[in-house]
Amino acid sequence: MDAQNKEVAALIEKIAGLQAAIAALPSLSPSPEVDRLFTDLVTACVPPSSVDVTKLSPEHQRMREALIRLCSAAEGKLEAHYADLLATFDNPLDHLGRFPYYSNYVNLSRLEYELLARHVPGIAPARVAFVGSGPLPFSSFVLAAHHLPDAHFDNYDLCGAANERARKLFGASEDGVGARMKFHTADVADLTQELGAYDVVFLAALVGMAAEEKAKVIAHLGAHMVEGASLVVRSAHGARGFLYPIVDPEDIRRGGFEVLAVHHPEGEVINSVIVARKAVDAHADNEVAALIEKIAGLQAAIAELPSLSPSPEVDRLFTALVTACVPPSPVDVTKLSPEHQRMREALIRLCSAAEGKLEAHYADLLATFDNPLDHLGRFPYYSNYVNLSRLEYELLARHVPGIAPARVAFVGSGPLPFSSFVLAAHHLPDAQFDNYDLCGAANERTRKLFGASEDGVGARMKFHTADVADLTQELGAYDVVFLAALVGMAAEEKAKVIAHLGAHMVEGASLVVRSAHGARGFLYPIVDPEDIRRGRFEVLAVHHPEGEVINSVIVARKVVDAKLSGPQNGDAHARGAVPLVSPPCSFSTKMEAGALEKSEELAAKELAF
């Protein structure tokens, strides 16, 4: 064995011994012994070394991965400890230097900015995301305070407790840097349209610790960041790869990015830095243009129809529309031209009107039966409501464990309140449901369906003709409020509705909002999670289904006033008036040209739930 190999073997042996000692510690919270072992580890790993961690034996690779996770856990405990300490000061941001390694963050953030400015000349981002910000978001602070003074920062972390600590530090600063910092509890894998809003995304070193995890995160960013946006990724090299994951630039290229720079510092800055830019996809641009042209043609044809009541021609055109909009697509409806944006808004209103007529038709049909609730399966797209309501309940149960609401409101219930029925009958058997709709005729039809059932589900359903903007004290009585997709069709209208709910719902109550993503945004309004946060809610989940369930689902919870800070507090109140629109569109991806005729065949078979 030559001298170099002996040196590498000795280093690996030393690091393995330190890993074993750290793993044996009773706690990774700050203490003299924890500090001593991690100081020894950093001292061993930081100097230049010829070690190549990609060529470690399987045993040593497992040791390295375990060590990185220990480093992550210890770093989290150290930052949480100092976050709590800093929070005891009246002006925490004036005391950040008390953290023993604050200068490291200052130097790393300066390096990242200098590389970004050098390789993306003239960059002046308006919105920046930092993924993996932790309880002490030093990097975001340094970037915002010293390098990007006009940018607004959205900081994302999986840990709600970490974000609570970060908010305490920045909440005392209602102007300046604090006013430009927001903190969100979210998994980057659940962010889609949000990512398209950022000019720059910073990816922390410990987001995705195994190589496969990191590659998956980068691919997800590449799928949803806008073309030309910049990505700054923290990596490591040499023996520093025992402290942090090493990112392969090829994984960044495969994720749809052009790698602009890879920098390995030699001094006290431990992390390597990779700067990349989302590549322009000419094929995707052509695909999007063709899709928009097709949808615009269908919108024009639908607008010329003499009636939107059920008919073979109405069915044919909406079948073609749904077939075009449902498959995954790179289209971003928030970036449409003004002309196409007006077309989209008109199309959503046509969808609403057509679905209203379809539901009214079937409500009248069902009312002819002695027991209408036994025949809901006659509606051709009833299974869509079943699947969507199941999804909403599962997301609610997952993100609000143990939830057992006594009173539920459904805003925008329409003439066929399938969602309320499915939720009441199969998922929330003890809840009382209040259904609200602007349309008195819709509620009259609904009462005929449920009036025949004086016990069971029917006894737990009430129907009210009201505008949600007129509900105040009533909203404080509900444990959960469901907001239909077409309540507030323009973005400003939707934001106003959500702000009104946030002003009157009780703290801790849950809100379930239907939205859309991709080309499905031509069928439904897209809800910006930021509007939900500004409406005094904590966003718990954003889910975009890929199958026949067309609507996206956002689950949120009304926060206590103490959690509100800066621009999250009610910005949406300044927006315009709110119409309540019913009912929700719920087209099926399985529509066929003869769907109307087929629905009569289904009716004859009396499909059951």
XYZ file of C-alpha atoms in Angstrom:
609
model
C 0.000 0.000 0.000
C 1.525 3.344 -1.063
C 1.715 6.375 1.220
C -1.396 8.010 -0.242
C -3.527 4.908 0.218
C -2.220 4.509 3.764
C -3.156 8.103 4.484
C -6.670 7.552 3.150
C -7.076 4.292 5.078
C -5.925 5.954 8.302
C -8.335 8.842 7.777
C -11.270 6.518 7.151
C -10.367 4.484 10.243
C -10.230 7.651 12.344
C -13.560 8.900 11.024
C -15.168 5.491 11.587
C -14.003 5.587 15.206
C -15.455 9.056 15.685
C -18.733 7.961 14.087
C -18.968 5.023 16.502
C -18.264 7.289 19.471
C -20.846 9.846 18.365
C -23.449 7.137 17.747
C -22.888 5.877 21.307
C -23.628 9.265 22.885
C -26.781 9.335 25.024
C -27.755 12.667 23.449
C -26.638 14.934 20.620
C -27.733 18.084 22.432
C -24.934 20.621 23.025
C -22.498 19.434 25.707
C -18.699 19.389 26.196
C -18.465 15.781 24.974
C -20.625 16.392 21.899
C -18.589 19.492 21.106
C -15.284 17.639 21.526
C -16.225 14.774 19.223
C -17.623 16.984 16.459
C -14.610 19.296 16.705
C -12.360 16.257 16.189
C -14.518 15.152 13.274
C -14.406 18.520 11.504
C -10.668 18.810 12.155
C -10.198 15.441 10.463
C -12.466 16.127 7.476
C -11.788 19.737 6.494
C -8.130 19.625 5.337
C -7.546 18.720 1.645
C -7.580 14.950 1.148
C -7.299 12.497 -1.726
C -10.139 10.368 -0.362
C -12.945 9.664 -2.846
C -16.069 8.826 -0.891
C -17.771 7.446 -4.013
C -15.251 4.569 -3.930
C -15.733 3.554 -0.299
C -16.495 -0.056 0.553
C -20.175 -0.825 1.230
C -19.409 -0.961 4.967
C -17.714 2.431 4.984
C -20.430 3.884 2.762
C -23.033 2.867 5.326
C -20.864 4.395 8.052
C -20.613 7.644 6.078
C -24.377 7.857 5.511
C -25.022 7.214 9.212
C -22.464 9.880 10.122
C -24.089 12.490 7.879
C -27.421 11.812 9.570
C -25.783 12.201 12.988
C -24.253 15.495 11.850
C -27.676 16.638 10.679
C -29.326 15.729 13.986
C -26.593 17.394 16.053
C -26.683 20.528 13.904
C -30.459 20.705 14.365
C -30.152 20.480 18.156
C -27.379 23.085 18.233
C -29.398 25.512 16.122
C -32.569 24.922 18.163
C -30.617 25.631 21.365
C -29.282 28.938 20.053
C -32.603 29.887 18.485
C -34.204 29.617 21.930
C -31.362 31.641 23.430
C -31.618 34.393 20.814
C -35.399 34.567 21.249
C -34.884 35.845 24.805
C -33.538 39.148 23.453
C -35.788 42.066 22.527
C -34.048 42.326 19.142
C -32.780 38.819 18.317
C -31.361 39.850 14.940
C -28.877 42.123 16.718
C -27.324 39.133 18.491
C -26.886 36.517 15.747
C -23.119 36.655 16.274
C -23.588 34.759 19.541
C -23.942 31.595 17.482
C -20.389 30.183 17.442
C -20.329 29.460 13.698
C -22.263 32.461 12.429
C -19.218 33.684 10.488
C -19.268 30.421 8.494
C -22.779 31.218 7.256
C -21.743 34.785 6.453
C -18.830 33.562 4.342
C -20.793 30.778 2.641
C -23.678 33.082 1.740
C -21.256 35.692 0.405
C -19.598 33.018 -1.733
C -22.958 31.846 -3.089
C -24.001 35.370 -3.980
C -20.673 36.158 -5.668
C -20.851 32.980 -7.757
C -24.456 33.708 -8.678
C -23.678 37.305 -9.667
C -20.646 36.205 -11.684
C -22.402 33.483 -13.661
C -25.839 35.124 -13.980
C -24.855 38.734 -14.727
C -27.366 41.388 -13.755
C -29.454 39.047 -11.620
C -31.843 40.935 -9.331
C -34.345 38.365 -8.040
C -37.722 39.487 -6.747
C -38.607 36.170 -5.078
C -36.189 33.655 -3.600
C -36.835 30.254 -2.019
C -34.545 28.617 0.511
C -35.340 24.910 0.879
C -34.192 23.451 4.205
C -33.928 26.670 6.212
C -33.979 25.221 9.746
C -34.530 27.021 13.074
C -31.709 29.528 12.408
C -32.090 30.712 8.798
C -28.741 32.522 8.796
C -28.186 32.065 5.070
C -31.477 33.704 4.131
C -30.819 36.521 6.581
C -27.321 37.244 5.267
C -28.488 37.101 1.652
C -31.496 39.329 2.353
C -29.641 41.830 4.524
C -26.393 42.184 2.587
C -26.699 40.871 -0.963
C -30.328 40.773 -2.179
C -31.949 43.800 -0.499
C -35.029 43.845 -2.746
C -35.857 40.129 -2.701
C -38.623 38.436 -0.733
C -37.576 35.112 0.801
C -39.781 32.050 1.288
C -38.067 29.622 3.666
C -39.243 26.001 3.596
C -38.570 23.321 6.178
C -40.218 20.006 7.041
C -40.062 20.772 10.762
C -42.857 22.926 12.122
C -40.952 23.507 15.382
C -37.960 24.830 13.418
C -40.202 27.299 11.607
C -41.809 28.411 14.860
C -38.361 29.218 16.252
C -37.430 31.095 13.073
C -40.651 33.128 13.209
C -39.883 34.194 16.779
C -36.533 35.586 15.666
C -37.918 37.497 12.696
C -41.367 38.294 14.077
C -39.991 41.135 16.183
C -38.788 42.803 12.982
C -41.904 44.065 11.195
C -39.959 46.075 8.648
C -36.649 45.695 6.837
C -35.374 42.136 6.543
C -38.038 40.607 8.794
C -40.822 41.893 6.562
C -39.268 40.093 3.592
C -38.997 36.688 5.269
C -41.710 34.019 5.425
C -41.504 30.510 6.821
C -43.474 27.532 5.544
C -43.739 23.978 6.855
C -43.684 21.833 3.724
C -41.982 18.955 1.960
C -40.294 20.187 -1.210
C -41.853 17.179 -2.969
C -45.283 18.744 -2.364
C -44.334 22.085 -3.918
C -45.252 22.437 -7.585
C -46.723 25.711 -8.802
C -45.092 27.515 -5.886
C -41.670 26.724 -7.359
C -42.561 28.461 -10.601
C -42.746 31.787 -8.759
C -39.057 31.965 -7.820
C -36.168 33.589 -9.642
C -33.645 31.729 -7.472
C -33.929 28.574 -5.357
C -31.259 27.724 -2.768
C -31.057 24.038 -1.796
C -29.570 23.356 1.635
C -26.900 20.689 1.974
C -28.981 18.298 4.068
C -32.149 18.263 1.952
C -31.926 14.761 0.494
C -29.046 13.092 2.299
C -28.609 9.970 0.152
C -27.558 10.437 -3.479
C -30.858 9.046 -4.776
C -32.857 11.367 -2.511
C -30.867 14.402 -3.631
C -31.276 13.517 -7.309
C -35.015 13.121 -6.826
C -35.284 16.534 -5.138
C -33.340 18.191 -7.961
C -35.469 16.482 -10.619
C -38.597 17.749 -8.862
C -37.221 21.289 -8.818
C -36.379 20.971 -12.503
C -39.908 19.848 -13.287
C -41.522 22.885 -11.663
C -39.081 25.814 -11.666
C -39.535 28.308 -14.484
C -37.140 28.329 -17.416
C -34.184 30.637 -16.792
C -34.520 30.527 -12.996
C -31.329 29.872 -11.029
C -30.586 26.999 -8.651
C -27.838 27.143 -6.009
C -26.972 23.735 -4.536
C -24.718 23.052 -1.561
C -22.438 20.049 -1.898
C -19.084 18.818 -0.552
C -15.799 17.372 -1.817
C -12.966 15.250 -0.503
C -13.209 14.173 3.113
C -15.818 16.876 3.677
C -18.137 14.346 2.062
C -18.232 12.630 5.465
C -19.990 15.721 6.836
C -22.346 16.568 3.967
C -23.791 14.802 0.907
C -21.852 15.141 -2.338
C -23.993 16.241 -5.283
C -23.131 14.901 -8.719
C -23.372 17.737 -11.295
C -24.731 15.143 -13.729
C -27.787 14.730 -11.493
C -28.335 18.473 -11.821
C -28.058 18.296 -15.615
C -30.417 15.312 -15.720
C -32.844 17.378 -13.640
C -33.211 19.851 -16.497
C -30.550 22.403 -15.503
C -27.485 23.877 -17.156
C -24.573 23.743 -14.691
C -22.845 27.147 -14.688
C -20.245 26.676 -11.941
C -18.906 24.106 -9.455
C -16.769 25.656 -6.705
C -14.841 23.774 -3.999
C -13.532 26.185 -1.321
C -10.327 25.349 0.521
C -10.718 27.569 3.594
C -13.151 27.585 6.501
C -16.178 27.415 4.205
C -16.895 23.694 4.259
C -19.613 23.380 1.618
C -18.997 23.282 -2.092
C -21.377 25.385 -4.193
C -22.977 24.519 -7.537
C -24.750 27.232 -9.535
C -27.166 26.116 -12.253
C -29.907 27.542 -14.438
C -33.168 25.916 -15.541
C -32.710 25.091 -19.205
C -35.034 26.351 -21.911
C -37.057 23.531 -23.459
C -38.024 24.517 -26.985
C -40.064 21.326 -27.422
C -42.048 22.067 -24.255
C -42.684 25.616 -25.465
C -44.101 24.287 -28.733
C -46.207 21.742 -26.849
C -47.643 24.437 -24.581
C -48.413 26.745 -27.516
C -50.253 23.953 -29.341
C -52.254 23.062 -26.225
C -53.297 26.668 -25.599
C -54.353 27.033 -29.230
C -56.467 23.873 -28.985
C -58.128 24.970 -25.742
C -58.825 28.437 -27.147
C -60.581 26.829 -30.112
C -62.722 24.684 -27.825
C -63.592 27.701 -25.677
C -64.743 29.599 -28.754
C -66.883 26.654 -29.889
C -68.462 26.233 -26.445
C -69.186 29.957 -26.197
C -71.127 29.795 -29.487
C -73.458 26.998 -28.348
C -77.112 28.071 -28.172
C -77.449 26.314 -24.804
C -75.228 24.604 -22.245
C -77.973 22.197 -21.185
C -77.069 18.498 -21.575
C -76.920 17.475 -25.252
C -74.646 15.368 -27.489
C -72.850 18.500 -28.792
C -72.293 19.935 -25.315
C -70.975 16.575 -24.179
C -68.672 16.244 -27.205
C -67.041 19.625 -26.693
C -66.527 19.231 -22.953
C -65.174 15.717 -23.481
C -62.605 17.146 -25.887
C -61.777 19.912 -23.410
C -61.197 17.567 -20.485
C -59.188 15.184 -22.656
C -56.903 18.104 -23.528
C -56.567 19.500 -20.005
C -56.230 16.501 -17.701
C -52.914 14.893 -18.812
C -49.711 16.234 -17.183
C -48.519 19.357 -18.992
C -45.709 21.936 -18.632
C -48.209 24.774 -19.124
C -48.215 27.450 -16.401
C -51.519 29.299 -16.571
C -50.194 32.092 -14.357
C -47.891 33.095 -17.222
C -50.523 33.265 -19.976
C -50.791 36.363 -22.123
C -53.593 38.790 -21.119
C -55.651 37.550 -24.084
C -55.299 33.904 -23.107
C -55.907 34.736 -19.456
C -59.252 36.299 -20.399
C -60.037 33.220 -22.485
C -59.237 30.962 -19.520
C -61.449 32.943 -17.133
C -64.327 32.852 -19.612
C -63.842 29.107 -20.066
C -63.991 28.425 -16.328
C -67.296 30.298 -16.159
C -68.631 28.241 -19.071
C -67.595 25.062 -17.239
C -69.433 26.279 -14.158
C -72.598 27.073 -16.100
C -72.584 23.749 -17.964
C -72.035 21.723 -14.830
C -74.781 23.656 -13.073
C -77.255 22.718 -15.792
C -76.106 19.090 -15.750
C -76.507 18.832 -11.972
C -79.898 20.563 -12.019
C -81.078 18.079 -14.671
C -80.041 15.086 -12.581
C -81.333 16.587 -9.341
C -84.777 16.800 -10.929
C -84.434 13.218 -12.193
C -83.414 11.875 -8.779
C -86.276 13.731 -7.083
C -88.761 11.506 -8.932
C -87.696 8.499 -6.821
C -89.184 7.690 -3.421
C -85.671 7.361 -1.962
C -83.412 9.633 -4.046
C -80.292 8.884 -1.987
C -80.463 5.260 -3.106
C -80.004 6.343 -6.734
C -77.133 8.855 -6.656
C -75.104 6.511 -8.845
C -77.328 7.470 -11.766
C -75.322 10.687 -12.059
C -72.649 9.752 -14.633
C -69.725 11.294 -12.736
C -70.723 10.394 -9.199
C -67.566 8.295 -8.783
C -65.488 11.463 -9.277
C -67.087 13.021 -6.201
C -66.604 9.785 -4.266
C -62.885 9.702 -5.067
C -62.328 13.416 -4.463
C -64.146 13.366 -1.118
C -62.198 10.287 -0.041
C -58.950 12.041 -0.956
C -59.938 15.154 1.005
C -60.818 13.112 4.074
C -57.591 11.078 3.912
C -55.476 14.231 3.636
C -57.387 15.833 6.497
C -56.983 12.768 8.718
C -53.271 12.502 7.881
C -52.417 16.129 8.597
C -54.851 16.740 11.479
C -54.500 13.464 13.434
C -57.477 12.450 15.524
C -59.828 14.947 13.924
C -63.479 14.193 14.695
C -65.478 17.292 13.747
C -68.885 17.896 15.266
C -69.908 20.606 12.791
C -68.804 20.976 9.177
C -69.572 23.653 6.603
C -69.475 23.121 2.847
C -69.390 26.430 0.967
C -70.667 26.181 -2.613
C -72.675 22.958 -2.325
C -74.874 23.267 -5.461
C -78.009 21.293 -6.414
C -76.265 17.918 -5.981
C -74.196 18.069 -2.764
C -72.418 14.783 -3.458
C -69.285 15.774 -1.552
C -71.176 16.492 1.661
C -73.139 13.268 1.270
C -70.039 11.104 0.736
C -68.205 12.746 3.625
C -71.218 12.436 5.940
C -72.116 8.882 4.954
C -68.675 7.292 4.766
C -66.029 9.400 6.500
C -67.539 11.748 9.109
C -70.518 9.790 10.474
C -70.990 11.966 13.579
C -70.719 15.395 11.968
C -73.545 17.828 11.270
C -73.232 19.449 7.820
C -74.298 22.986 6.917
C -74.277 23.473 3.146
C -74.177 27.031 1.792
C -74.974 28.200 -1.729
C -75.969 31.524 -3.282
C -78.592 29.883 -5.461
C -81.976 29.365 -3.786
C -83.137 27.065 -6.598
C -80.093 24.835 -6.044
C -80.919 24.533 -2.354
C -84.584 23.782 -3.106
C -83.531 20.898 -5.346
C -81.191 19.628 -2.651
C -83.843 19.724 0.053
C -86.090 17.543 -2.112
C -83.348 14.911 -2.294
C -82.561 14.891 1.421
C -85.992 15.801 2.762
C -87.227 12.250 2.245
C -84.524 11.042 4.641
C -85.535 12.182 8.119
C -82.905 10.110 9.882
C -79.364 9.001 9.105
C -77.439 11.224 6.693
C -80.426 13.349 5.737
C -81.028 14.343 9.337
C -77.466 15.678 9.576
C -77.678 17.879 6.463
C -78.957 21.459 6.340
C -79.024 23.824 3.355
C -78.743 27.597 3.522
C -79.051 30.242 0.819
C -76.311 32.727 1.656
C -73.232 34.533 0.376
C -70.145 33.446 2.291
C -69.208 37.139 2.567
C -72.281 37.605 4.799
C -71.340 34.797 7.192
C -69.457 35.931 10.297
C -70.377 34.398 13.665
C -71.708 31.321 11.873
C -68.198 30.472 10.649
C -66.889 30.352 14.211
C -69.071 27.311 14.924
C -67.324 24.935 12.498
C -64.471 22.513 13.101
C -63.922 22.103 9.352
C -64.885 24.257 6.375
C -64.752 22.845 2.835
C -64.432 25.434 0.065
C -65.710 24.349 -3.356
C -63.538 24.947 -6.404
C -65.708 27.626 -7.980
C -66.374 29.806 -4.970
C -64.485 32.872 -6.143
C -63.334 32.187 -9.700
C -60.807 34.994 -10.188
C -57.656 34.978 -8.038
C -58.640 38.182 -6.232
C -62.115 36.805 -5.501
C -60.707 33.568 -4.102
C -58.197 35.419 -1.918
C -60.976 37.605 -0.539
C -63.105 34.559 0.323
C -60.186 32.911 2.131
C -59.346 36.103 4.022
C -62.988 36.350 5.136
C -62.939 32.749 6.362
C -59.682 33.421 8.193
C -61.175 36.456 9.902
C -64.136 34.518 11.322
C -63.209 30.829 11.686
C -62.114 29.727 15.149
C -58.429 29.153 15.880
C -57.420 25.549 15.204
C -60.298 24.893 12.787
C -59.406 23.218 9.490
C -59.952 24.512 5.967
C -60.020 22.269 2.882
C -59.701 24.150 -0.406
C -60.108 22.744 -3.911
C -57.649 24.009 -6.499
C -56.033 22.847 -9.761
C -52.613 22.535 -11.359
C -51.105 22.396 -14.830
C -53.550 22.530 -17.721
C -56.355 21.598 -15.312
C -56.209 25.286 -14.458
C -58.278 25.863 -17.606
C -61.132 23.968 -15.907
C -60.802 25.298 -12.346
C -59.312 28.297 -10.568
C -55.806 27.795 -9.203
C -55.449 28.758 -5.551
C -52.133 30.268 -4.456
C -51.100 28.762 -1.081
C -49.709 32.195 -0.245
C -53.249 33.588 -0.317
C -54.217 30.937 2.221
C -51.293 31.845 4.462
C -52.099 35.532 4.179
C -55.652 34.647 5.202
C -54.394 33.568 8.666
C -53.987 29.852 7.936
C -51.099 27.437 8.227
C -50.899 25.354 5.042
C -50.533 21.699 6.063
C -50.613 19.988 2.661
C -50.884 20.732 -1.057
C -51.769 17.648 -3.094
C -51.942 17.438 -6.890
C -53.508 14.130 -8.034
C -52.440 12.656 -11.344
C -55.379 10.309 -11.965
C -59.054 10.880 -12.654
C -59.474 13.180 -9.653
C -59.062 16.536 -11.370
C -58.999 18.904 -8.401
C -55.931 19.599 -6.334
C -56.553 19.721 -2.581
C -55.056 22.118 -0.038
C -55.460 21.402 3.684
C -54.888 24.279 6.109
C -55.496 25.160 9.732
C -56.471 28.496 11.279
C -53.511 29.690 13.319
C -53.531 31.526 16.621
C -52.840 35.251 16.457
C -49.491 34.810 18.191
C -48.229 32.931 15.132
C -49.007 35.775 12.759
C -46.250 38.160 11.785
C -45.380 40.641 9.101
C -47.009 40.360 5.698
C -48.818 37.106 6.523
C -51.346 39.098 8.529
C -54.288 39.784 6.288
C -52.789 41.231 3.085
C -55.648 39.742 1.123
C -58.256 41.983 2.790
C -57.529 44.782 0.341
C -58.752 42.787 -2.640
C -62.062 42.990 -4.482
C -65.620 41.823 -3.848
C -66.566 38.163 -3.762
C -69.285 36.372 -5.689
C -70.218 32.877 -4.545
C -70.475 30.587 -7.559
C -72.092 27.166 -7.613
C -71.764 24.341 -8.308
C -68.293 22.809 -8.734
C -67.340 21.317 -12.111
C -66.410 17.664 -11.811
C -65.714 16.286 -15.267
C -64.431 12.755 -15.675
C -61.296 11.802 -17.534
C -63.263 8.816 -18.790
C -65.774 10.893 -20.720
C -66.569 9.501 -24.137
C -68.248 11.082 -27.114
C -71.456 9.275 -26.269
C -71.380 9.979 -22.562
C -74.864 11.468 -22.423
C -76.416 8.410 -24.039
C -74.255 6.221 -21.849
C -75.536 7.983 -18.741
C -79.054 6.845 -19.602
C -77.759 3.267 -19.789
C -76.146 3.733 -16.400
C -79.395 5.089 -15.034
C -81.206 1.977 -16.167
C -78.748 -0.140 -14.190
C -79.172 1.937 -11.000
C -75.495 2.086 -10.127
C -74.864 1.902 -6.389
C -72.147 3.741 -4.467
